[in-house]
XYZ file of C-alpha atoms in Angstrom:
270
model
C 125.886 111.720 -11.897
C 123.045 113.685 -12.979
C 120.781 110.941 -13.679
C 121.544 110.052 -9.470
C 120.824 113.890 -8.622
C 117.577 113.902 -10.945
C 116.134 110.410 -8.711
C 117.101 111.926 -5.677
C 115.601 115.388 -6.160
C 112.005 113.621 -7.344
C 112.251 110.947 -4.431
C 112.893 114.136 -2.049
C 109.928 116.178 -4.493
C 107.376 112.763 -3.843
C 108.272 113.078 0.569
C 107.540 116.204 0.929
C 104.462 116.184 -1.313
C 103.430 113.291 0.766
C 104.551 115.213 3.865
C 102.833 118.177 2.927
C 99.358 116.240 1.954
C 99.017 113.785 4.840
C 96.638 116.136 6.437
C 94.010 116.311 3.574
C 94.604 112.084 3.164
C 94.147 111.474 6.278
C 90.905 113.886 6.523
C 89.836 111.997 3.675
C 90.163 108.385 5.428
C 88.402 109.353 8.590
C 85.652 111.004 6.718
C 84.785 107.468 5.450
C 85.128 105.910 8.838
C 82.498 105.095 11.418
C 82.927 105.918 14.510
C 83.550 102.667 16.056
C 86.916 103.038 13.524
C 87.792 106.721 14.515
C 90.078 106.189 17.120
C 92.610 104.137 15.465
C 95.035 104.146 12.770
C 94.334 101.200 10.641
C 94.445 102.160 6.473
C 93.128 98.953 6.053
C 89.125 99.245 7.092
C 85.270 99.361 5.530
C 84.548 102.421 4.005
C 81.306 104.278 4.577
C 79.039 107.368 3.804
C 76.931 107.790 6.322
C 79.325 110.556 7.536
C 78.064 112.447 4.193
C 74.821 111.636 4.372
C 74.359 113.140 7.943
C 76.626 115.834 6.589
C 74.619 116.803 3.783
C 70.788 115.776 4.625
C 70.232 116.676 8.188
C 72.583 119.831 9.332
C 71.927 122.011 6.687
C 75.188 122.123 5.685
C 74.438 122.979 1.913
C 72.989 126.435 3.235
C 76.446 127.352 4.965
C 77.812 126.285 2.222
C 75.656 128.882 -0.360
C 76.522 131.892 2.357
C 80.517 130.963 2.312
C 80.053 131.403 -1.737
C 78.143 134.273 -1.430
C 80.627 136.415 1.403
C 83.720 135.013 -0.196
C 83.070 135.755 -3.870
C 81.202 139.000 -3.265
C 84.442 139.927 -1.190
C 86.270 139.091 -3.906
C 84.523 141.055 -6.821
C 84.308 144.024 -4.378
C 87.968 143.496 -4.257
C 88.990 143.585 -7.522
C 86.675 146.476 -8.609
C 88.371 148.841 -6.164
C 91.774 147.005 -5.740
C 92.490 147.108 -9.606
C 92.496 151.113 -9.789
C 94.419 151.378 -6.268
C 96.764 149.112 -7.779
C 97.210 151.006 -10.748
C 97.598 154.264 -8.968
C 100.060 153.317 -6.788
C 102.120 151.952 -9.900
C 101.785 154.843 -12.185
C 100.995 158.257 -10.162
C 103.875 159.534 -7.800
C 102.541 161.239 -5.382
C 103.911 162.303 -1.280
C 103.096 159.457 0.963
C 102.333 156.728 -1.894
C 104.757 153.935 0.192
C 102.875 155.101 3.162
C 100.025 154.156 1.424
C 100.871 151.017 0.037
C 101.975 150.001 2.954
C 99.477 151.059 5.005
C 97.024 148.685 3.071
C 99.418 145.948 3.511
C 99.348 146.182 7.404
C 95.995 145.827 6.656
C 97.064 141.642 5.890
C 98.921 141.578 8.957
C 97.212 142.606 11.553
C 95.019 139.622 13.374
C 91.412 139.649 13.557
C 91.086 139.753 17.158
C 92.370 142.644 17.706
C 89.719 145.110 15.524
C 86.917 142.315 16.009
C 85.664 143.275 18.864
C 85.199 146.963 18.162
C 83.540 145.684 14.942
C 81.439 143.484 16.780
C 79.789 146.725 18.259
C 79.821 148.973 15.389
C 78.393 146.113 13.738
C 75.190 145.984 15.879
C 74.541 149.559 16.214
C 74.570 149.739 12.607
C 72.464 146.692 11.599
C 75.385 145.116 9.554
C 75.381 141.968 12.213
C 74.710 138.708 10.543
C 74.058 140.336 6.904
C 75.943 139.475 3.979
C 77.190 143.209 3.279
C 78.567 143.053 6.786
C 81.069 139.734 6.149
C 81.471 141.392 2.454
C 82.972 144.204 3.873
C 84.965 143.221 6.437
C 86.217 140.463 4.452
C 88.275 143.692 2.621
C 90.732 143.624 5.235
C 91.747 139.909 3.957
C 91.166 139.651 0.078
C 92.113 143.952 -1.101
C 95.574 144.456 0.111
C 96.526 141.204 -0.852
C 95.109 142.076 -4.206
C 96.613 145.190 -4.640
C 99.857 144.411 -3.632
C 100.064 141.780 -6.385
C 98.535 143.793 -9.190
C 100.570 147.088 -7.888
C 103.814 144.849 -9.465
C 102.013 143.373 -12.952
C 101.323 147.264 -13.046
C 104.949 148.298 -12.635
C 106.021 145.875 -14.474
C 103.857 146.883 -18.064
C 106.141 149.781 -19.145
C 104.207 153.346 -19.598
C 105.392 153.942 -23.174
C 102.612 151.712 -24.375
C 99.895 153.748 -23.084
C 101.374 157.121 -24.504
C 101.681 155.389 -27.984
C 97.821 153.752 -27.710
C 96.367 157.131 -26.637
C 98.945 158.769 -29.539
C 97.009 156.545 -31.805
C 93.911 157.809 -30.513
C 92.622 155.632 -27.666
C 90.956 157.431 -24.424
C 92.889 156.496 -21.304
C 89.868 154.479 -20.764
C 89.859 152.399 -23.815
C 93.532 151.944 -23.083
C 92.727 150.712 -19.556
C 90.285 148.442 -20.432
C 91.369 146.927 -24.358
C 95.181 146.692 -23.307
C 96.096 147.046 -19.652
C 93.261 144.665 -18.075
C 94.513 141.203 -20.665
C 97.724 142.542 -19.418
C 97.197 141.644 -16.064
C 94.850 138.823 -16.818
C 97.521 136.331 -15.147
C 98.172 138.530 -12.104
C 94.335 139.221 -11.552
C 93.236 135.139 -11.763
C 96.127 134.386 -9.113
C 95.672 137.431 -7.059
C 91.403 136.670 -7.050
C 92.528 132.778 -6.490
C 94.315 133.851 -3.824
C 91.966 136.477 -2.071
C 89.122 133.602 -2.566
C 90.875 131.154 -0.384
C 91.514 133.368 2.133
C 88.156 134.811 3.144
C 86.741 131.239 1.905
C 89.195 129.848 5.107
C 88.298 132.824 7.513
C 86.765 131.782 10.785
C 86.693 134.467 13.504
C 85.053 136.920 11.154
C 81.820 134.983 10.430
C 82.195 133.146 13.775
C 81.541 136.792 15.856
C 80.137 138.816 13.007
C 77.388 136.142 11.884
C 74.911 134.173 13.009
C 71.929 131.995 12.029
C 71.529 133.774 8.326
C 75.555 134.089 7.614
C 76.788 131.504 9.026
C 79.827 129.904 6.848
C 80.744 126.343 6.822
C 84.203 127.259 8.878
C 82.066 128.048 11.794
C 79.444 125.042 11.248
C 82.032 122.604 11.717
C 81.574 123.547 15.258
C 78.029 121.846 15.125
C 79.935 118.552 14.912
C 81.178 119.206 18.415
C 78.454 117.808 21.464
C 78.928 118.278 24.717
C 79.878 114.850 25.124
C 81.582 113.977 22.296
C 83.090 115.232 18.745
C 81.754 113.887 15.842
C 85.285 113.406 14.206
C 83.455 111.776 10.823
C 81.050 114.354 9.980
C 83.411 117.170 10.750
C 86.148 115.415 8.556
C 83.535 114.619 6.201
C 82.287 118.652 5.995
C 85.949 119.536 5.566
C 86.526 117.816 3.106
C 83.627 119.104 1.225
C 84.113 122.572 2.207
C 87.764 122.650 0.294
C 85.985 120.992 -3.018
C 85.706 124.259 -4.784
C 89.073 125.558 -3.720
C 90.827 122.481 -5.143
C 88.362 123.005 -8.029
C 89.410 126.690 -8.889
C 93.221 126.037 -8.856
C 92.758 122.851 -11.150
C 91.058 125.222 -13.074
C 93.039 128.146 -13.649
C 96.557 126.250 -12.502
C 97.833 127.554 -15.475
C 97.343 131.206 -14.868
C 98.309 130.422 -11.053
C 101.438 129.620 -11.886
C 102.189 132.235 -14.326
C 100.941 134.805 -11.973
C 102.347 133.757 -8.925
C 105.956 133.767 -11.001
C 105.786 136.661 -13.557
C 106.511 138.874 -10.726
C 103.522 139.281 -9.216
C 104.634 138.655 -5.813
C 107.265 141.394 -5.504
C 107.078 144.503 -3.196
């Protein structure tokens, strides 16, 4: 009986992996496909890269591709150097209002983009932040810190305070204790949380879309390139996709390890 129940669950474990990535297969078999093959659904077909080659050598796609590094891992670091004390203050100090708080920054997650972009979209050009890096950096806070806070706020909570009285009874500043013990501590929590915050502003489009322009633009928004009046280029945009999620698979290959622990050592909690 458990030898049936262990087959089933894997069969039901290899659908709904299958289910769940059709859409990056099949983005992967058009993006080899020439247009004369696009519009049907044969598996069966001659595979070619001239949807690459366009993709790569003539739309500049390699320079979108250095800016969505550049906003989406400067957004990150900026996240984690003030996220990391928030979180740690709203673990350890009780103060009036701290829920509030927290909160507050969470709402921060869910509230769509459309409805603060357009007021940003003015500030934005009054100020000369429009189509600068700093500008997408910045903004990008309202996608990558609360999400970063809220998970380190519970690897805080969850690293009991007795250790830092004994470290700075033994001697240790509250600084050295911070850094030497607390920060390996959270080691797990941070990777997963950065991971996390990466692919999020990485994915963003209505941000750089009406906060950029020529000198920011991401690859999200250059996909639209691949759309003519006439016609959409279905190969090179499948094609640019697919190399636009490269270093996202490539980063949680990487650090799967602390991903998982991360995302399961109670990182998640609120």
């Amino acid at each position: 009986m458990r030898t049936v129940w262990t087959a089933s669950r894997i069969v039901l474990l290899v659908l709904y992996a299958i289910f769940a990535l059709f859409p990056i297969l099949w983005m992967l078999v058009i993006s080899f496909k020439s247009d004369s093959q696009m519009f049907n659904t044969i598996w069966i077909f001659k595979p070619t890269l001239q949807n690459y080659k366009q993709v790569l050598g003539a739309s500049g796609y390699l320079g979108f591709f250095l800016n969505n590094i550049i906003v989406s891992a400067g957004a990150v670091l900026l996240s984690i150097v003030v996220g990391v004390p928030a979180a740690y203050a709203l673990a350890r100090f009780n103060f009036k209002g701290r829920e509030n708080l927290a909160f507050t920054f969470l709402s921060f997650q869910f509230a769509p983009a459309l409805l603060i972009v357009l007021p940003l979209f003015i500030i934005y050009q009054q100020i000369g932040l429009y189509d600068s890096y700093f500008g997408l950096i910045w903004v990008y806070q309202l996608i990558t810190l609360p999400l970063l806070i809220w998970v380190l706020r519970g690897y805080f909570e969850d690293i009991s305070v007795e250790i830092e009285y004994a470290a700075q009874l033994d001697g240790y500043s509250w600084w050295r204790v911070f850094v030497k013990m607390l920060l390996p501590l959270i080691g797990p929590g941070l990777v997963a949380a950065g991971l996390l915050s990466f692919i999020f502003a990485w994915n963003n489009f209505t941000f750089p879309l009406m906060l950029a322009n020529n000198n920011v633009e991401t690859v999200t928004v250059a996909s639209l390139n691949f759309i003519a009046s006439d016609t959409v280029h279905y190969g090179q945009m499948a094609a640019a996709s697919t190399i636009s999620v490269l270093p996202e698979i490539i980063l949680a290959l990487s650090i799967q390890r602390y991903l998982v622990r991360g995302l399961s050592f109670g990182a998640v909690k609120g």
